[in-house]
Tab-separated table of C-alpha atoms in Angstrom:
chain	number	residue	atom	x	y	z
A	209	MET	CA	0.000	0.000	0.000
A	210	SER	CA	2.988	2.328	0.276
A	211	ASN	CA	2.374	3.500	-3.309
A	212	LEU	CA	-1.028	4.936	-2.311
A	213	HIS	CA	-1.297	8.637	-1.615
A	214	ILE	CA	-3.382	10.907	0.569
A	215	PRO	CA	-6.051	12.117	0.620
A	216	PHE	CA	-8.702	9.405	0.730
A	217	ARG	CA	-12.437	9.993	0.271
A	218	TYR	CA	-12.934	9.540	4.025
A	219	ASP	CA	-9.865	10.703	5.869
A	220	VAL	CA	-8.549	11.982	9.191
A	221	VAL	CA	-6.230	14.825	10.136
A	222	GLY	CA	-4.122	12.573	12.337
A	223	SER	CA	-4.315	13.012	16.119
A	224	PHE	CA	-6.453	10.852	18.402
A	225	LEU	CA	-7.504	10.972	22.045
A	226	ARG	CA	-4.786	9.579	24.316
A	227	PRO	CA	-5.821	6.540	26.380
A	228	ALA	CA	-5.689	6.931	30.168
A	229	LYS	CA	-2.756	4.506	30.528
A	230	LEU	CA	-0.659	6.599	28.149
A	231	LYS	CA	-1.459	9.841	29.959
A	232	GLU	CA	-0.562	8.179	33.261
A	233	ALA	CA	2.740	6.871	31.889
A	234	ARG	CA	3.729	10.277	30.527
A	235	ALA	CA	2.958	11.885	33.886
A	236	ASN	CA	4.984	9.196	35.688
A	237	PHE	CA	7.910	9.762	33.332
A	238	GLU	CA	7.870	13.516	33.980
A	239	GLN	CA	7.927	12.803	37.717
A	240	GLY	CA	10.848	10.403	37.325
A	241	LYS	CA	8.816	7.360	38.351
A	242	ILE	CA	9.487	5.397	35.146
A	243	THR	CA	12.313	5.334	32.600
A	244	ALA	CA	12.253	6.498	28.972
A	245	ASP	CA	12.267	2.845	27.867
A	246	GLU	CA	9.278	2.074	30.084
A	247	LEU	CA	7.403	5.051	28.653
A	248	LYS	CA	8.237	3.952	25.105
A	249	ALA	CA	6.852	0.474	25.816
A	250	VAL	CA	3.526	2.027	26.873
A	251	GLU	CA	3.532	4.301	23.809
A	252	ASP	CA	4.303	1.374	21.493
A	253	LYS	CA	1.390	-0.683	22.818
A	254	ALA	CA	-1.008	2.273	22.687
A	255	ILE	CA	-0.041	2.986	19.064
A	256	ILE	CA	-0.409	-0.659	18.026
A	257	ASP	CA	-3.893	-0.681	19.601
A	258	LEU	CA	-4.776	2.608	17.905
A	259	VAL	CA	-3.693	1.409	14.472
A	260	GLU	CA	-5.869	-1.687	14.884
A	261	LYS	CA	-8.824	0.590	15.677
A	262	GLN	CA	-8.085	2.740	12.621
A	263	LYS	CA	-8.046	-0.365	10.433
A	264	LYS	CA	-11.257	-1.649	12.030
A	265	ALA	CA	-12.887	1.733	11.290
A	266	GLY	CA	-12.069	1.203	7.607
A	267	LEU	CA	-9.537	4.006	7.324
A	268	LYS	CA	-7.008	3.725	4.497
A	269	VAL	CA	-4.499	5.991	6.224
A	270	ILE	CA	-2.901	5.187	9.580
A	271	THR	CA	-1.054	7.462	11.998
A	272	ASP	CA	0.414	7.085	15.466
A	273	GLY	CA	-2.234	9.484	16.735
A	274	GLU	CA	0.637	11.786	17.787
A	275	PHE	CA	0.815	9.627	20.942
A	276	ARG	CA	4.530	10.315	21.448
A	277	ARG	CA	3.988	14.088	21.533
A	278	ALA	CA	2.864	16.636	24.094
A	279	THR	CA	1.645	18.974	21.333
A	280	TRP	CA	1.007	18.756	17.610
A	281	HIS	CA	3.784	21.225	16.731
A	282	LEU	CA	6.295	22.017	19.472
A	283	ASP	CA	7.722	18.496	19.928
A	284	PHE	CA	8.776	18.580	16.285
A	285	MET	CA	10.632	21.852	16.830
A	286	TRP	CA	12.377	20.396	19.889
A	287	GLY	CA	13.910	17.792	17.585
A	288	PHE	CA	16.087	20.509	16.004
A	289	ASN	CA	19.382	21.792	17.361
A	290	GLY	CA	19.164	25.370	18.584
A	291	VAL	CA	15.642	25.101	20.024
A	292	GLU	CA	14.956	25.270	23.771
A	293	HIS	CA	11.761	24.924	25.774
A	294	LYS	CA	10.378	24.953	29.309
A	295	LYS	CA	6.998	24.586	30.976
A	296	THR	CA	4.946	27.724	30.494
A	297	GLU	CA	3.690	29.940	33.282
A	298	LYS	CA	1.031	31.731	31.215
A	299	GLY	CA	0.292	29.534	28.199
A	300	VAL	CA	-1.335	30.719	24.969
A	301	GLN	CA	-4.799	32.236	25.325
A	302	PHE	CA	-7.477	30.307	23.432
A	303	HIS	CA	-11.186	31.129	23.367
A	304	GLY	CA	-12.214	30.356	26.933
A	305	GLU	CA	-8.991	28.984	28.427
A	306	PRO	CA	-5.194	29.170	28.127
A	307	ALA	CA	-3.384	26.364	26.286
A	308	LEU	CA	-0.645	25.266	28.681
A	309	ILE	CA	1.980	24.433	26.085
A	310	ASP	CA	5.709	24.911	26.618
A	311	ASP	CA	7.412	28.211	25.901
A	312	THR	CA	9.722	27.450	22.952
A	313	TRP	CA	12.514	29.672	21.633
A	314	LEU	CA	15.898	29.707	19.860
A	315	SER	CA	19.201	29.247	21.691
A	316	ASP	CA	21.373	28.955	18.564
A	317	LYS	CA	21.230	28.601	14.786
A	318	ILE	CA	18.781	25.958	13.548
A	319	THR	CA	20.222	22.636	12.367
A	320	VAL	CA	19.005	19.051	12.499
A	321	ASP	CA	20.752	15.702	12.844
A	322	ASN	CA	18.626	12.580	13.284
A	323	HIS	CA	15.123	13.840	13.947
A	324	PRO	CA	13.176	11.549	16.321
A	325	PHE	CA	10.034	11.772	14.168
A	326	VAL	CA	11.745	9.629	11.533
A	327	GLU	CA	11.905	6.741	14.021
A	328	HIS	CA	8.297	7.461	15.004
A	329	TYR	CA	7.325	7.085	11.357
A	330	LYS	CA	9.200	3.788	10.950
A	331	PHE	CA	7.190	2.283	13.806
A	332	VAL	CA	3.872	3.080	12.072
A	333	LYS	CA	5.208	2.102	8.643
A	334	ALA	CA	5.826	-1.419	9.981
A	335	LEU	CA	2.110	-1.655	10.871
A	336	GLU	CA	0.879	-1.066	7.311
A	337	ASP	CA	-1.018	-3.889	5.610
A	338	GLU	CA	-2.423	-4.417	2.114
A	339	ASN	CA	-5.265	-1.967	2.859
A	340	THR	CA	-3.470	0.864	4.635
A	341	VAL	CA	-0.666	3.389	4.248
A	342	ALA	CA	1.111	5.417	6.934
A	343	LYS	CA	1.013	9.220	7.008
A	344	GLN	CA	3.462	11.443	8.898
A	345	THR	CA	2.105	14.706	10.271
A	346	ILE	CA	4.471	17.562	11.102
A	347	PRO	CA	3.918	21.275	11.734
A	348	ALA	CA	4.327	23.430	8.640
A	349	PRO	CA	7.599	25.317	8.201
A	350	ALA	CA	5.516	28.498	8.477
A	351	GLN	CA	4.479	27.386	11.960
A	352	PHE	CA	8.139	27.040	12.988
A	353	PHE	CA	8.870	30.468	11.494
A	354	GLN	CA	5.926	32.101	13.265
A	355	GLN	CA	6.926	30.570	16.603
A	356	MET	CA	10.333	32.211	16.439
A	357	ILE	CA	9.194	35.695	15.403
A	358	ILE	CA	6.289	36.236	17.794
A	359	PRO	CA	6.942	39.296	19.969
A	360	ALA	CA	7.919	37.159	22.995
A	361	ASN	CA	10.675	35.449	20.971
A	362	LEU	CA	11.828	38.038	18.444
A	363	GLU	CA	14.565	39.635	20.544
A	364	THR	CA	16.131	36.233	21.244
A	365	THR	CA	15.768	35.130	17.603
A	366	ARG	CA	17.570	38.262	16.392
A	367	LYS	CA	20.669	37.190	18.342
A	368	PHE	CA	21.080	34.399	15.790
A	369	TYR	CA	19.195	35.690	12.735
A	370	GLN	CA	19.422	39.353	11.809
A	371	THR	CA	16.714	38.983	9.151
A	372	ASP	CA	13.600	36.884	8.572
A	373	GLU	CA	15.128	35.743	5.263
A	374	GLU	CA	18.072	34.075	7.021
A	375	LEU	CA	15.691	32.381	9.452
A	376	ILE	CA	13.483	31.162	6.603
A	377	GLU	CA	16.490	29.689	4.769
A	378	ASP	CA	17.641	27.641	7.793
A	379	ILE	CA	14.148	26.420	8.655
A	380	ALA	CA	13.595	25.294	5.054
A	381	LYS	CA	17.006	23.613	4.917
A	382	GLY	CA	16.236	21.664	8.099
A	383	TYR	CA	12.844	20.589	6.779
A	384	ARG	CA	14.326	19.399	3.499
A	385	LYS	CA	16.661	17.116	5.445
A	386	VAL	CA	13.830	15.702	7.578
A	387	ILE	CA	11.694	15.168	4.461
A	388	LYS	CA	14.569	13.327	2.760
A	389	ASP	CA	15.132	11.168	5.864
A	390	LEU	CA	11.418	10.354	6.009
A	391	TYR	CA	11.481	9.443	2.317
A	392	ASP	CA	14.491	7.179	2.831
A	393	ALA	CA	12.527	5.488	5.641
A	394	GLY	CA	9.743	4.692	3.158
A	395	CYS	CA	7.440	7.650	3.752
A	396	ARG	CA	5.434	8.841	0.752
A	397	ASN	CA	2.746	10.847	2.573
A	398	VAL	CA	3.523	13.953	4.638
A	399	GLN	CA	1.053	16.452	6.046
A	400	PHE	CA	2.062	19.984	7.055
A	401	ASP	CA	-0.180	21.170	9.896
A	402	ASP	CA	-0.486	24.933	9.627
A	403	CYS	CA	-2.351	27.378	11.868
A	404	THR	CA	-0.468	30.416	10.555
A	405	TRP	CA	-2.981	31.191	7.793
A	406	GLY	CA	-5.942	30.756	10.116
A	407	VAL	CA	-4.323	33.084	12.633
A	408	LEU	CA	-3.370	35.644	9.986
A	409	VAL	CA	-6.986	36.139	8.861
A	410	ALA	CA	-8.181	36.812	12.415
A	411	GLU	CA	-8.908	40.383	13.409
A	412	GLY	CA	-5.868	42.047	14.960
A	413	SER	CA	-3.584	39.078	14.323
A	414	VAL	CA	-1.011	40.995	12.270
A	415	ALA	CA	0.055	42.602	15.544
A	416	ARG	CA	1.405	39.208	16.618
A	417	TYR	CA	4.193	39.759	14.103
A	418	GLY	CA	5.347	42.980	15.748
A	419	GLU	CA	5.044	46.709	15.196
A	420	GLY	CA	4.762	47.796	11.582
A	421	ALA	CA	3.998	44.291	10.296
A	422	ASP	CA	2.346	44.169	6.868
A	423	PHE	CA	-0.318	41.596	5.971
A	424	LYS	CA	0.859	40.964	2.404
A	425	GLU	CA	4.509	40.764	3.435
A	426	ILE	CA	3.695	38.210	6.157
A	427	SER	CA	1.637	36.155	3.682
A	428	GLU	CA	4.549	36.031	1.260
A	429	LYS	CA	6.966	34.939	3.992
A	430	LEU	CA	4.657	32.118	5.127
A	431	LEU	CA	4.328	31.007	1.513
A	432	LYS	CA	8.074	31.256	0.898
A	433	VAL	CA	9.173	29.148	3.861
A	434	ASN	CA	6.621	26.422	3.059
A	435	ASN	CA	7.550	26.291	-0.628
A	436	LEU	CA	11.301	26.363	0.073
A	437	ALA	CA	10.905	23.361	2.367
A	438	ILE	CA	8.986	21.466	-0.328
A	439	GLU	CA	11.505	22.359	-3.051
A	440	GLY	CA	13.222	19.323	-4.535
A	441	LYS	CA	10.942	16.774	-2.883
A	442	PRO	CA	10.827	13.342	-4.572
A	443	GLU	CA	8.212	13.051	-7.317
A	444	ASP	CA	6.468	10.100	-5.671
A	445	MET	CA	6.062	11.819	-2.289
A	446	VAL	CA	2.825	13.699	-1.608
A	447	ILE	CA	2.941	16.714	0.690
A	448	ALA	CA	-0.467	17.985	1.769
A	449	THR	CA	-1.326	20.662	4.298
A	450	HIS	CA	-3.942	21.051	7.005
A	451	VAL	CA	-5.131	24.577	7.775
A	452	CYS	CA	-7.109	25.393	10.910
A	453	ARG	CA	-7.644	28.015	13.575
A	454	GLY	CA	-6.374	26.228	16.665
A	455	ASN	CA	-7.766	23.283	18.607
A	456	TYR	CA	-7.138	22.827	22.334
A	457	HIS	CA	-9.500	21.037	24.739
A	458	SER	CA	-12.377	21.805	22.322
A	459	ALA	CA	-11.448	25.512	22.371
A	460	TYR	CA	-10.349	27.475	19.300
A	461	PHE	CA	-7.670	30.150	18.911
A	462	SER	CA	-8.924	32.376	16.093
A	463	SER	CA	-11.759	33.095	13.676
A	464	GLY	CA	-11.783	34.385	10.112
A	465	ALA	CA	-12.660	33.367	6.556
A	466	TYR	CA	-10.033	32.187	4.043
A	467	ASP	CA	-10.704	35.082	1.641
A	468	PRO	CA	-7.736	37.358	2.555
A	469	VAL	CA	-5.162	34.560	2.095
A	470	ALA	CA	-6.873	32.465	-0.577
A	471	GLU	CA	-4.710	33.576	-3.500
A	472	PRO	CA	-1.278	32.774	-1.999
A	473	LEU	CA	-2.449	29.776	0.026
A	474	PHE	CA	-4.650	28.019	-2.523
A	475	GLY	CA	-3.086	29.400	-5.665
A	476	ARG	CA	0.640	29.324	-4.985
A	477	GLU	CA	1.502	26.944	-2.145
A	478	ASN	CA	3.108	23.898	-3.766
A	479	VAL	CA	1.167	21.204	-1.940
A	480	SER	CA	-0.963	18.499	-3.503
A	481	ALA	CA	-3.973	18.771	-1.201
A	482	TYR	CA	-5.550	20.920	1.491
A	483	TYR	CA	-7.275	19.598	4.621
A	484	LEU	CA	-9.463	22.592	5.503
A	485	GLU	CA	-11.436	23.576	8.578
A	486	PHE	CA	-15.063	24.203	7.618
A	487	ASP	CA	-16.978	22.911	10.628
A	488	ASP	CA	-18.651	26.186	11.608
A	489	GLU	CA	-19.234	29.784	10.553
A	490	ARG	CA	-15.796	30.887	11.794
A	491	SER	CA	-14.280	29.577	8.546
A	492	GLY	CA	-16.492	31.581	6.190
A	493	SER	CA	-17.878	30.422	2.850
A	494	PHE	CA	-16.514	28.026	0.236
A	495	GLU	CA	-16.032	30.829	-2.320
A	496	PRO	CA	-12.263	31.210	-1.659
A	497	LEU	CA	-11.858	27.663	-3.012
A	498	LYS	CA	-12.100	29.179	-6.501
A	499	TYR	CA	-8.402	30.036	-6.064
A	500	VAL	CA	-7.376	26.360	-5.714
A	501	SER	CA	-4.987	25.922	-8.629
A	502	GLY	CA	-4.169	23.070	-10.988
A	503	ASP	CA	-5.421	19.645	-10.013
A	504	LYS	CA	-4.994	20.135	-6.255
A	505	LYS	CA	-7.390	18.279	-3.982
A	506	VAL	CA	-9.478	19.655	-1.119
A	507	VAL	CA	-10.472	17.710	1.980
A	508	LEU	CA	-13.519	19.365	3.491
A	509	GLY	CA	-13.368	19.384	7.297
A	510	LEU	CA	-17.137	19.451	7.778
A	511	ILE	CA	-17.328	17.146	10.803
A	512	THR	CA	-16.189	18.788	14.037
A	513	SER	CA	-13.744	17.058	16.366
A	514	LYS	CA	-14.520	19.565	19.125
A	515	SER	CA	-17.968	18.247	20.030
A	516	PRO	CA	-19.491	14.764	20.477
A	517	LYS	CA	-22.726	15.792	18.753
A	518	LEU	CA	-23.089	14.018	15.420
A	519	GLU	CA	-23.754	16.203	12.410
A	520	ASP	CA	-26.893	15.949	10.271
A	521	LYS	CA	-25.967	13.861	7.235
A	522	LYS	CA	-28.156	15.830	4.825
A	523	VAL	CA	-26.647	19.142	5.945
A	524	VAL	CA	-23.113	17.807	5.368
A	525	ILE	CA	-24.020	16.412	1.938
A	526	ASP	CA	-25.611	19.715	0.951
A	527	ARG	CA	-22.419	21.532	2.001
A	528	ILE	CA	-20.291	19.172	-0.113
A	529	LYS	CA	-22.523	20.010	-3.078
A	530	GLU	CA	-22.091	23.717	-2.334
A	531	ALA	CA	-18.284	23.335	-2.265
A	532	SER	CA	-18.406	21.495	-5.614
A	533	LYS	CA	-19.425	24.765	-7.270
A	534	TYR	CA	-15.802	25.877	-6.770
A	535	VAL	CA	-13.825	22.595	-6.877
A	536	PRO	CA	-15.085	19.606	-8.903
A	537	LEU	CA	-16.610	16.821	-6.805
A	538	ASP	CA	-13.961	14.335	-7.959
A	539	ARG	CA	-11.298	16.510	-6.273
A	540	LEU	CA	-13.229	16.847	-3.014
A	541	TYR	CA	-12.817	14.597	0.048
A	542	LEU	CA	-14.185	14.506	3.602
A	543	SER	CA	-12.668	14.496	7.102
A	544	PRO	CA	-13.080	16.019	10.559
A	545	GLN	CA	-11.904	19.651	10.600
A	546	CYS	CA	-8.950	18.817	12.849
A	547	GLY	CA	-7.493	16.062	14.978
A	548	PHE	CA	-9.141	14.910	18.190
A	549	ALA	CA	-6.187	15.727	20.421
A	550	SER	CA	-3.853	18.400	19.115
A	551	CYS	CA	-2.361	18.357	22.606
A	552	GLU	CA	-2.259	15.624	25.238
A	553	ILE	CA	-5.330	16.969	27.019
A	554	GLY	CA	-7.526	16.124	24.028
A	555	ASN	CA	-10.959	17.439	23.110
A	556	LYS	CA	-14.118	17.092	25.188
A	557	LEU	CA	-15.501	13.816	23.897
A	558	THR	CA	-14.994	10.131	24.657
A	559	GLU	CA	-13.097	7.611	22.551
A	560	GLU	CA	-16.421	6.002	21.637
A	561	GLU	CA	-17.722	9.382	20.440
A	562	GLN	CA	-14.483	9.946	18.522
A	563	TRP	CA	-14.940	6.722	16.548
A	564	ALA	CA	-18.621	7.561	15.950
A	565	LYS	CA	-17.462	10.760	14.252
A	566	ILE	CA	-15.106	8.803	11.997
A	567	ALA	CA	-17.868	6.312	11.179
A	568	LEU	CA	-20.058	9.249	10.130
A	569	VAL	CA	-17.311	10.619	7.858
A	570	LYS	CA	-17.032	7.202	6.177
A	571	GLU	CA	-20.792	6.782	5.848
A	572	ILE	CA	-21.276	10.180	4.224
A	573	ALA	CA	-18.289	9.781	1.892
A	574	GLU	CA	-19.534	6.413	0.650
A	575	GLU	CA	-22.978	7.904	0.033
A	576	VAL	CA	-21.572	10.877	-1.914
A	577	TRP	CA	-18.753	9.214	-3.871
A	578	GLY	CA	-19.799	5.545	-3.791
C-alpha cells in the first residue's frame, strides 16, 4: 500500500484521544517514576492498539495518533538543534482557556541531525497492511517560522538571525533534510499542519508579528518558507497541508474566513492537497476555493472534532454540493476539521464518540462518492 497517496475519500487529520494509561505513563515519566524505555513500551502498545482501531474503522491511512507528543507542533521543533523549551507559566490564550503548552525559543542557529520523528514514522510504517498506508504529520515550516518571530521570541531570535530571510532559509534547509530522511525510511505521505494562515486572517492578528507588520509581506513569507521546504521533494512523495484556527480542549484560537489569504495559500503553495477547517461559521464560505490551482485536492473538514454531537448527514451532503461549485466533486474529500487531540489533554468527547465521528465521515463519503 505504500504507493497509495493521501487524501482518501474519508480521511482523518491525524491526532487521536490519548488513552488513560498513556497519559498516566507520561505523567509518571515527567515525575521520574518510570524510565524512557518504560514510557516507550507504553507508547508502542497504545499505538499498536490505535492502528488496529483505525483499520477496524475502515480508514485507508494510519497514523500514530501523535501519541509520542505533548503537542502537535512544538515536539517537532524540539527535535532541532538550537531550540529550547520549558513549561509555560502563562500559556497561549485560546477562546475560553489558556493552552498550557511549553514556551519554545531559539538558543542557537537551527540545524538538524537525526530527527526523532523519523523513528516514530518507521514504527507506524511497519504496521501497514495491504489496505493501509502510513502518514506522517508535522507542523508546517511556516508554523516554525511564526513561533520564532512572535513578539515574545523576536529579541532572542535576532541574536542568531538578523533577518527573517536568514531564518526562513535555515528552517527550510532543516525541513528538506527531515523530508529526505522520512522518504528514505519509506514515507510517501507527509502532512504539514499549519495554523499560521488561520491566525493571519483573524482580526488584529497581524500585531502578533510585531510593530509595523504588513499583511501581504507576512503572507509572502509564510508562503516562501513552506515552498522552500517542499523544493526538490521526490516526485512520488505527496505533501499535503492542514489549515485550521487552533484546537485545544475543544477551544479554538482564532476566527476568520479564508478570503484574505486564498490567493497565496490556494493558488501558490506547492502542496498536492488541502485539509481545511469548515466545521462552523468561523471559517467563512466556500467561495475562496475558486483560487485552488491546478489539479490540487481539497479535503472538506465538515465534521467537528470539538464536540461529540453528530452532524446531520443531509446538511453535510448539501455543504459538499455547495463546495463542488468551486472545486469539482472528484477533487473533493471529507474528514473532521482537525485532529481529536492536538495536545495531550484532548478534546471534550470520549473515545467512543471519537470513533462515531469517523464512522459518520465514512458513511457520508460512501454515500456521496460511492
